[in-house]
Short mmCIF file of C-alpha atoms in Angstrom, two decimals:
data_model
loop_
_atom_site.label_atom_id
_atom_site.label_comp_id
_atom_site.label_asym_id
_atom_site.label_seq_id
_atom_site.Cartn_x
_atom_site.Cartn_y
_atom_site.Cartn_z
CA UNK A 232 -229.68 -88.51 -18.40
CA UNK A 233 -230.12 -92.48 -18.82
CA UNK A 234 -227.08 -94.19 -17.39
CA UNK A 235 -225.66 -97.64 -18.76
CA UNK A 236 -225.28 -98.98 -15.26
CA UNK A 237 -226.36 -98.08 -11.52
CA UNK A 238 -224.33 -99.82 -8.96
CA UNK A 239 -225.88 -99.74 -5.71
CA UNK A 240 -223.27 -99.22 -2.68
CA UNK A 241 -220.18 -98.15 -2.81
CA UNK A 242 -217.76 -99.87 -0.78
CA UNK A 243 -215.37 -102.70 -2.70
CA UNK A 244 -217.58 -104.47 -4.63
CA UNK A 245 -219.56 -101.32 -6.03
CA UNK A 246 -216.47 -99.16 -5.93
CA UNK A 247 -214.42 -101.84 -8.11
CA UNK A 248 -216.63 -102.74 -10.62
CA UNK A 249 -217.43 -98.95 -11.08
CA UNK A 250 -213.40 -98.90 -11.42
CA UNK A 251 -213.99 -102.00 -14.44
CA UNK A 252 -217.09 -100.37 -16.22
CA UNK A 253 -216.10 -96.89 -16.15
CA UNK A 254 -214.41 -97.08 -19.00
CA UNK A 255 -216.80 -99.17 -21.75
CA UNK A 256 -220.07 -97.78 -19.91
CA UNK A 257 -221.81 -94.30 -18.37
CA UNK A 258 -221.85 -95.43 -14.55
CA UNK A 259 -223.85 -94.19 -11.53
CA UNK A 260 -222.06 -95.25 -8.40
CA UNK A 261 -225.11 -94.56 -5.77
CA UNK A 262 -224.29 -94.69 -1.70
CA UNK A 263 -226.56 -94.82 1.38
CA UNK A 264 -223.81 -92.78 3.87
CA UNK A 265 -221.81 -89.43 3.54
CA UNK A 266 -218.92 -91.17 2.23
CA UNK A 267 -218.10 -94.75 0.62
CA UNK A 268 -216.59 -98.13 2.55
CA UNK A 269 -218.11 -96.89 6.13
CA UNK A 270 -219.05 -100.62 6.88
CA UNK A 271 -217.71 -103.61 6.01
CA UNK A 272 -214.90 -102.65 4.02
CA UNK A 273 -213.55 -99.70 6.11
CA UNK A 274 -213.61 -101.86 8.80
CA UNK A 275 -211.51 -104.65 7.47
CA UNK A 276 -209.24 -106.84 9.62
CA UNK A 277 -206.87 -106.19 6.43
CA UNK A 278 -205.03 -109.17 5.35
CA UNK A 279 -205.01 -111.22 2.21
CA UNK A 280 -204.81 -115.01 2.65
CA UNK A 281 -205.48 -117.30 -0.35
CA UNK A 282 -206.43 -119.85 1.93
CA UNK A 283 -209.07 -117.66 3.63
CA UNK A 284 -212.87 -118.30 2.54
CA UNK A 285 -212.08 -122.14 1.58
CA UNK A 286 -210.51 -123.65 -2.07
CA UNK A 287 -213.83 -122.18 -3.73
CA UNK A 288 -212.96 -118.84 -3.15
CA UNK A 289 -208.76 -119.52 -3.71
CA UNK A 290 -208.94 -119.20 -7.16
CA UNK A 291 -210.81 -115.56 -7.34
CA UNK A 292 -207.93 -114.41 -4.19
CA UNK A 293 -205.39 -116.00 -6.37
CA UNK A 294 -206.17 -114.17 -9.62
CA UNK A 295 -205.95 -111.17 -7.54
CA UNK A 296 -202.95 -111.10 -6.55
CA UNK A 297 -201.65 -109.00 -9.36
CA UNK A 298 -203.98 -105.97 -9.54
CA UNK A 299 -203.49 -106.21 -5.47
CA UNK A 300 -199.59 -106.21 -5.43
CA UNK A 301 -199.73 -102.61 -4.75
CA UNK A 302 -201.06 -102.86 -1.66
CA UNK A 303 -199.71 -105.72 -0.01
CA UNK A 304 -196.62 -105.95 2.22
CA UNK A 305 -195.43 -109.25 3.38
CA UNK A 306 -196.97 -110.66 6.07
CA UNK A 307 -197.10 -115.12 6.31
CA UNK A 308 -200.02 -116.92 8.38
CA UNK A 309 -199.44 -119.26 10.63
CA UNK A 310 -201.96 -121.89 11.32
CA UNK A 311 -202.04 -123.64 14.60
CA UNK A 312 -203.66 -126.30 16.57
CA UNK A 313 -203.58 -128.96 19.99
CA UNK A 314 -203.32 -132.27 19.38
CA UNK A 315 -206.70 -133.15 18.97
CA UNK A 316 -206.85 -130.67 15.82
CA UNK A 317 -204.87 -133.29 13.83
CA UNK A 318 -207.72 -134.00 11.55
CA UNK A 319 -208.48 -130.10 11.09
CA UNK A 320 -204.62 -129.45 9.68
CA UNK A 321 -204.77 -132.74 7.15
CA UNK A 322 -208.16 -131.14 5.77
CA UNK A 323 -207.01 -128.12 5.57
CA UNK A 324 -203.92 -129.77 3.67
CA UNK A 325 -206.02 -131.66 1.61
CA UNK A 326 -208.48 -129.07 0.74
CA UNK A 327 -205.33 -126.94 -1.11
CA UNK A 328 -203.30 -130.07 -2.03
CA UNK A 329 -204.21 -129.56 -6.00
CA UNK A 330 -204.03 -125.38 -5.68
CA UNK A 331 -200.97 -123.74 -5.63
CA UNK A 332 -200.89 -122.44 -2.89
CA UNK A 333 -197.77 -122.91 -0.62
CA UNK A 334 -198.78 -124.94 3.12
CA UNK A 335 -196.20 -126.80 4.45
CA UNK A 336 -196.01 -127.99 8.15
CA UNK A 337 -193.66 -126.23 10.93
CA UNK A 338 -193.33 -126.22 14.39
CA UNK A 339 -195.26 -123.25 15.73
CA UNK A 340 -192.89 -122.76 18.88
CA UNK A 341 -190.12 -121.84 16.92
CA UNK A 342 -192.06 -118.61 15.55
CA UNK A 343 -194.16 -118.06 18.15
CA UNK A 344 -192.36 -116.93 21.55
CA UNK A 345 -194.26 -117.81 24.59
CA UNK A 346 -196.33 -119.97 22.83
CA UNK A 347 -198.01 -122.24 25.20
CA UNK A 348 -197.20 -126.39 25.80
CA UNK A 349 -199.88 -128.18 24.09
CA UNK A 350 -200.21 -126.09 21.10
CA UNK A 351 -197.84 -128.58 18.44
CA UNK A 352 -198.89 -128.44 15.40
CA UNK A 353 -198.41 -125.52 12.89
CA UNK A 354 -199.00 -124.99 8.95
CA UNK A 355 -197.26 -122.14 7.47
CA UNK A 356 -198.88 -120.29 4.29
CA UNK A 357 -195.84 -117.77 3.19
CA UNK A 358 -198.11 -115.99 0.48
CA UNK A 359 -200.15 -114.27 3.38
CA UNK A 360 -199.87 -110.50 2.83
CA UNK A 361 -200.91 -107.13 4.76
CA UNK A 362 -203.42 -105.04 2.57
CA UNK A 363 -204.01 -101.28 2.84
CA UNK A 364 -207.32 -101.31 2.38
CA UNK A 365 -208.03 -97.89 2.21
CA UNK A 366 -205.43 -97.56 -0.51
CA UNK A 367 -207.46 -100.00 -2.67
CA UNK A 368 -210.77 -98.26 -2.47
CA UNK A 369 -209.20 -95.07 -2.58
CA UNK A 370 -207.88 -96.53 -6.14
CA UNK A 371 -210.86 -97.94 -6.94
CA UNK A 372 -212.91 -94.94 -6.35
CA UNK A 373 -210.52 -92.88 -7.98
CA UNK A 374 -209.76 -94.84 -11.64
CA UNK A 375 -213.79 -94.79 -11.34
CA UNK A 376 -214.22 -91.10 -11.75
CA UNK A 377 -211.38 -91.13 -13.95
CA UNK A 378 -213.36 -93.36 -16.12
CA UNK A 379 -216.14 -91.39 -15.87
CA UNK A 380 -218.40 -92.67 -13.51
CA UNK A 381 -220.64 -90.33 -11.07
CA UNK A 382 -220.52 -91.04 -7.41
CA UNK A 383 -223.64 -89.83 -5.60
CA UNK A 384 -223.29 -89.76 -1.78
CA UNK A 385 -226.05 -89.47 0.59
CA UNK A 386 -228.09 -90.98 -2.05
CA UNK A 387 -229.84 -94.24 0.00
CA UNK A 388 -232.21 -96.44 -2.60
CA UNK A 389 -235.83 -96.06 -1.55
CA UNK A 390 -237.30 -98.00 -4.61
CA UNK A 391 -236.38 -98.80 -8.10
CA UNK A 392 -238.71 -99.90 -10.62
CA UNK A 393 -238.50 -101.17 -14.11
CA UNK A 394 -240.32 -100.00 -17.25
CA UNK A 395 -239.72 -100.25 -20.96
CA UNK A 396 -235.97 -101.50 -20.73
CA UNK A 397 -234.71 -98.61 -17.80
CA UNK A 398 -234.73 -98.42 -13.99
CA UNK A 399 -236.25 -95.27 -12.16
CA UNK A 400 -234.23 -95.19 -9.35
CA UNK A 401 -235.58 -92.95 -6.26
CA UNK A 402 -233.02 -92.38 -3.43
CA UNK A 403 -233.05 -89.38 -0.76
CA UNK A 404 -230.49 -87.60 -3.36
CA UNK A 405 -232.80 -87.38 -6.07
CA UNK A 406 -233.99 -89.73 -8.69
CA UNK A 407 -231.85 -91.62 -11.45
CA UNK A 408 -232.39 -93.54 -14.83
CA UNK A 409 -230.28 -96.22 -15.66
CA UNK A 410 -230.59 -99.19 -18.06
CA UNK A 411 -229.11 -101.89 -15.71
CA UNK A 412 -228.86 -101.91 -11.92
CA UNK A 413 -225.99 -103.99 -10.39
CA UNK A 414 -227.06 -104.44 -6.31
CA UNK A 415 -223.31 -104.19 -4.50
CA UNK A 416 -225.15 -103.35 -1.38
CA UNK A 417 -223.49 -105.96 0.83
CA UNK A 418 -225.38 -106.44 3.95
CA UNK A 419 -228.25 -104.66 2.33
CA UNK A 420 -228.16 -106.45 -0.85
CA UNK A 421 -231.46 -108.56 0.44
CA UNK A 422 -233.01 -105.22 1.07
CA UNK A 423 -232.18 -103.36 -1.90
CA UNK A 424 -233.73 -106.13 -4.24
CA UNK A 425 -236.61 -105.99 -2.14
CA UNK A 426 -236.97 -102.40 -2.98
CA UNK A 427 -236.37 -102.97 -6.55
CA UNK A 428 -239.07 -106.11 -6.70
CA UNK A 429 -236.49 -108.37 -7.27
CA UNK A 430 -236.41 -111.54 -5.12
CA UNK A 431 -234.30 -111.50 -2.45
CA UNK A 432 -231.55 -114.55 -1.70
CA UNK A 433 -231.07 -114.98 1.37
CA UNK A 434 -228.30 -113.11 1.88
CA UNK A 435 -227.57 -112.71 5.75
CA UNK A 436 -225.35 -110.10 7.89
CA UNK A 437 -223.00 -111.57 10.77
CA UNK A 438 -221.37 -109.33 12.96
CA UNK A 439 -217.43 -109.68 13.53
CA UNK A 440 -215.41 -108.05 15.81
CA UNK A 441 -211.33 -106.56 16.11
CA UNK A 442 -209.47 -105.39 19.43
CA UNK A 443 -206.23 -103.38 19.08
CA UNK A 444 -204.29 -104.76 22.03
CA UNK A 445 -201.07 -103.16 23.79
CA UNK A 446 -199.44 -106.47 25.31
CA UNK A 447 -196.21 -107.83 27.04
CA UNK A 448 -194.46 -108.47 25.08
CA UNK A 449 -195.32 -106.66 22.00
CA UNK A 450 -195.55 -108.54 18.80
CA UNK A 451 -191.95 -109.32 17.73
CA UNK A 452 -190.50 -108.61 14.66
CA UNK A 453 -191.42 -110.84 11.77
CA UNK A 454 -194.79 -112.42 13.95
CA UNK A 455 -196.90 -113.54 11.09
CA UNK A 456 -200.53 -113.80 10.96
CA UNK A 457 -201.86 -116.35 13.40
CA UNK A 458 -204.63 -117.93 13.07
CA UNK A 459 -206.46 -121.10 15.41
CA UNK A 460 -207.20 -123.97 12.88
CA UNK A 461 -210.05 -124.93 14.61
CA UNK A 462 -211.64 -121.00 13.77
CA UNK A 463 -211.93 -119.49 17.21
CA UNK A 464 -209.12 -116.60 17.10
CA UNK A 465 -206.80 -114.71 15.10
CA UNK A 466 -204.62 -112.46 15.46
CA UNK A 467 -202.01 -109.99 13.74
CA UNK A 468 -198.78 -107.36 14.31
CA UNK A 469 -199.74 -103.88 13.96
CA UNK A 470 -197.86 -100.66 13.56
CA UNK A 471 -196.24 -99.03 16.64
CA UNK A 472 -195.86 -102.58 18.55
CA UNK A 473 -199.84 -103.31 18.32
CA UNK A 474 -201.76 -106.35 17.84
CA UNK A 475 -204.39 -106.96 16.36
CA UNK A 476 -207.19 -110.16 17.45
CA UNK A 477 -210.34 -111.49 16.82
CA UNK A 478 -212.49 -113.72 18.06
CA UNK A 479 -213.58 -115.22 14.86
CA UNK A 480 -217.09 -114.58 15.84
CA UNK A 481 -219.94 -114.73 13.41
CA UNK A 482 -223.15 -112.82 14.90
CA UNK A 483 -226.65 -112.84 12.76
CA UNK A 484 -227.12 -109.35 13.14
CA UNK A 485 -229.69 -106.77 10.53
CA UNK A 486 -228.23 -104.72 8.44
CA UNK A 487 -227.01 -101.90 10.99
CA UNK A 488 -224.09 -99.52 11.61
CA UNK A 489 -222.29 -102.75 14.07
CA UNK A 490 -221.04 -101.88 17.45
CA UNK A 491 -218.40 -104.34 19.38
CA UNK A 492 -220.33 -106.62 22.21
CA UNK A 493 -217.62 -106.53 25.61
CA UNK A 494 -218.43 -110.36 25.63
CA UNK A 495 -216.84 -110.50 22.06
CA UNK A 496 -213.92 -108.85 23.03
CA UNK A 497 -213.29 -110.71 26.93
CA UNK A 498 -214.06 -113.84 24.96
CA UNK A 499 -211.08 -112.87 22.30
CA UNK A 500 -208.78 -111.84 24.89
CA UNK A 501 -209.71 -115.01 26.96
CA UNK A 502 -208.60 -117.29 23.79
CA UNK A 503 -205.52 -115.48 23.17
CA UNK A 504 -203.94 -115.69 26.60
CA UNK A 505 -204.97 -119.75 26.27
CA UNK A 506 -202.64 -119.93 23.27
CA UNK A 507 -199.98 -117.28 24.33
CA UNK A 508 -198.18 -116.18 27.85
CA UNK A 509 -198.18 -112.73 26.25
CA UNK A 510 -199.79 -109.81 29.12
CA UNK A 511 -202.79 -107.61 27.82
CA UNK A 512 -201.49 -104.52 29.40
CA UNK A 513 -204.78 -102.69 27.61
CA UNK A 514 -207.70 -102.81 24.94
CA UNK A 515 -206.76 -99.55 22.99
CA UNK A 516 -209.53 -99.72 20.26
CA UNK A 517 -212.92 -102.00 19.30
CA UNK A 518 -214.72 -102.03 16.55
CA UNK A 519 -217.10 -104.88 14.45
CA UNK A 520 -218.40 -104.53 11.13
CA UNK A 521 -220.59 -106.53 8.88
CA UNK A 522 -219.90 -109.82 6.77
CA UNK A 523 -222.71 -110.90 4.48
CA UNK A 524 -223.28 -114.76 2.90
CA UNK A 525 -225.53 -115.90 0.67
CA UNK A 526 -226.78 -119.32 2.33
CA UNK A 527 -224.26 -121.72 0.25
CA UNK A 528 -221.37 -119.43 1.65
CA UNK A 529 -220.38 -118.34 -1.89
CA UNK A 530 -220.38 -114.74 -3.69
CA UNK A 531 -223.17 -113.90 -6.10
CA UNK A 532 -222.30 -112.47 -9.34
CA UNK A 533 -225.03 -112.03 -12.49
CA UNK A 534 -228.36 -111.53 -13.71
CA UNK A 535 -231.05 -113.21 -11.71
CA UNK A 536 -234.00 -111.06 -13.50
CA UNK A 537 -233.78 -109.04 -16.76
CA UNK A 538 -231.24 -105.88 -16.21
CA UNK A 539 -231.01 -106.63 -12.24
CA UNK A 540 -227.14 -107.94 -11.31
CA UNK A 541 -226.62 -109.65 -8.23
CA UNK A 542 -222.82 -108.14 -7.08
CA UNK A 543 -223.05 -109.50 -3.50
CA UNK A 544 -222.34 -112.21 -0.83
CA UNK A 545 -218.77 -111.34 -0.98
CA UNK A 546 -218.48 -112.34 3.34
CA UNK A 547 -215.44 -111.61 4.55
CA UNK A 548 -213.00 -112.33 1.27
CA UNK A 549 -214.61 -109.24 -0.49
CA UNK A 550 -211.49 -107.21 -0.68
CA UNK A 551 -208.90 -109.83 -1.15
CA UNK A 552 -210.82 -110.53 -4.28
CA UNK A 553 -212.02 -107.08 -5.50
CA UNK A 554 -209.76 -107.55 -9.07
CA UNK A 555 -210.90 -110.73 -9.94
CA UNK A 556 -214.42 -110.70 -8.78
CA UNK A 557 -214.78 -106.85 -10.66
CA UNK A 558 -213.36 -108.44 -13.71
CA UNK A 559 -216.10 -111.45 -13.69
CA UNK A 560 -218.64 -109.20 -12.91
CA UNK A 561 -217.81 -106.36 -15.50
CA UNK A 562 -217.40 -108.82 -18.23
CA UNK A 563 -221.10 -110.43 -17.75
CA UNK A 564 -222.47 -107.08 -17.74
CA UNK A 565 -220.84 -106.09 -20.91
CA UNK A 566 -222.03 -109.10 -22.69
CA UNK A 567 -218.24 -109.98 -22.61
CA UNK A 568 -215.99 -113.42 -22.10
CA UNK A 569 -215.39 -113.36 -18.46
CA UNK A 570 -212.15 -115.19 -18.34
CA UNK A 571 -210.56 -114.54 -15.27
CA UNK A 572 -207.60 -117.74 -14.47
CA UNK A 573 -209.42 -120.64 -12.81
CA UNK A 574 -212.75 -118.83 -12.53
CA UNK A 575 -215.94 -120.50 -13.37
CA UNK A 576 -218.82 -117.56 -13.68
CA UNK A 577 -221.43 -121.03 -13.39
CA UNK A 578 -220.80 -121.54 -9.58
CA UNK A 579 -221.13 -117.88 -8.94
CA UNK A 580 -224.39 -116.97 -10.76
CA UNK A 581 -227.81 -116.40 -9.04
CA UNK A 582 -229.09 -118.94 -10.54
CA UNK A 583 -228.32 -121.39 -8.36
CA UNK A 584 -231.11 -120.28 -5.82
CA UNK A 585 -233.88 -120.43 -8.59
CA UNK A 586 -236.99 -121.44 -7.02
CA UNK A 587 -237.60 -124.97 -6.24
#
């Protein structure tokens, strides 16, 4: 059998455009592990913030919201700085002041208990939402084979080559035909072009890591999302009086199954007990997993050689956007308008690394 379209990994960007296609096309949804999302999205620091990945992503969040609604429970983020992060906050203000997104300036003591002295200033974003991630690929996955599609586990790409209009695809679960092959292989998405003679963008892994925290206090009620302006920590309430934190790190790292570094997580705890007189009575989980960029920072979507789609890049803003971003990318494989609200396919295409 001769499928329409191949989709290399299956984690949210694979799994949701399978989701898209499923329906119009015959899809092969191919995946390198025993089971899909064991990476970067099944390790997910799960929230959705419209101001997270910068006012070029926004607008692909944004459109998002409604197939996401779902899956989000309200949450808020609270940005917050010292003094000398005044010109951080009016960027940041300035960067969304034509979006609409809601930002408007509070004091962070008032929603913050035990907040510490000399961090004033605060920026509010109410939109900020909670995401089940799991629940979305587990949707995603599942309108797929509804649809249609085939989901092949186990089935890691060894090379794919291109005759006559239609990809051979050889993988350790046997070997596939397909007329198009869409590479969703985040981290791996240099690799996989590599293997399929394609030429590979520069897209790079970074490592990022999560603590679960038991502290004293716990988290109170209503504590939104809190995130350091200046990009060196966040953190967020869990279930069962948890917290969540980062360190905001960003590791070049290869394409591996990522591990948590102790430094990473003494260096989170360190910047959290600078911003809060909160206790860390213990560290009761760790885990990192992999964000991927292409080297302008922005998601790649389309054709950068005849019947090879770039689905990739998608860093850390891959699941917030999974609706919108399937939706672009479905539409340019099916030869169809891709109007998704305040999308423009242009700054998203692979074409913008042609050489020279």
């Amino acid at each position: 059998m001769t499928y329409d379209i191949a989709i290399v990994g299956a984690g949210i960007a694979g799994a949701s455009l399978a989701a898209e296609l499923a329906p119009h096309a015959r899809v092969l949804l191919l995946e390198a592990e025993d089971m899909p999302g064991r990476h970067a999205t099944g390790r997910s620091a799960a929230f959705w913030s419209e101001t997270y990945g910068g006012p070029l992503i926004q607008p692909l969040t944004t459109a998002s919201a409604e197939g996401l609604a779902p899956f989000l429970q309200p949450l808020g983020s609270l940005h917050i700085g010292r003094v000398e992060n005044e010109g951080a906050v009016d960027a940041f203000l300035e960067e969304f002041a034509d979006s609409d997104v809601e930002l408007h300036r509070v004091d962070p003591a008032s929603l913050i208990p035990g907040l510490r002295a000399d961090w004033t200033l605060g920026v509010m974003e109410p939109s900020c939402a909670y995401i089940d991630v799991a629940g979305v690929h587990a949707d995603c996955l599942s309108r797929a084979r509804r649809g249609g599609a085939t989901l092949v586990v186990d089935a890691g790409l060894d090379v794919a080559t291109r005759a006559d209009g239609r990809w051979t695809i050889d993988t350790r679960a046997g070997t596939f035909a397909a007329t198009m092959l869409v590479n969703a292989a985040g981290a791996w998405a240099d690799v996989v072009a590599e293997r399929s003679g394609a030429r590979p963008l520069g897209i790079r892994a970074y490592r990022r890591t999560v603590a679960q925290l038991r502290t004293s206090p716990p988290p109170p009620a209503g504590l939104p999302h809190i995130a350091d302006i200046a990009g060196r920590f966040y953190f967020k309430p869990e279930a069962g009086g948890r917290l969540w934190l980062s360190p905001h790190d960003e590791t070049p790292t290869d394409p591996c199954d990522a591990a948590p570094e102790e430094y990473d997580v003494a260096l989170a705890i360190d910047r959290f007990q600078g911003a809060v007189d909160w206790h860390v009575d213990a560290v009761e989980r760790r885990w990192a997993g992999l964000r991927s960029f292409a080297p302008d920072r922005l998601p790649v979507y389309g054709f950068a050689e005849p019947g090879f789609f770039w689905c990739a890049g998608q860093g850390g803003f891959g699941i917030q956007t999974a609706p919108a971003a399937a939706a672009l990318a479905a539409a340019l494989l099916l030869g169809h308008d891709p109007a998704v609200p305040g999308v423009d396919p242009a700054r998203y295409a692979p074409a913008r690394f042609a050489a020279g």
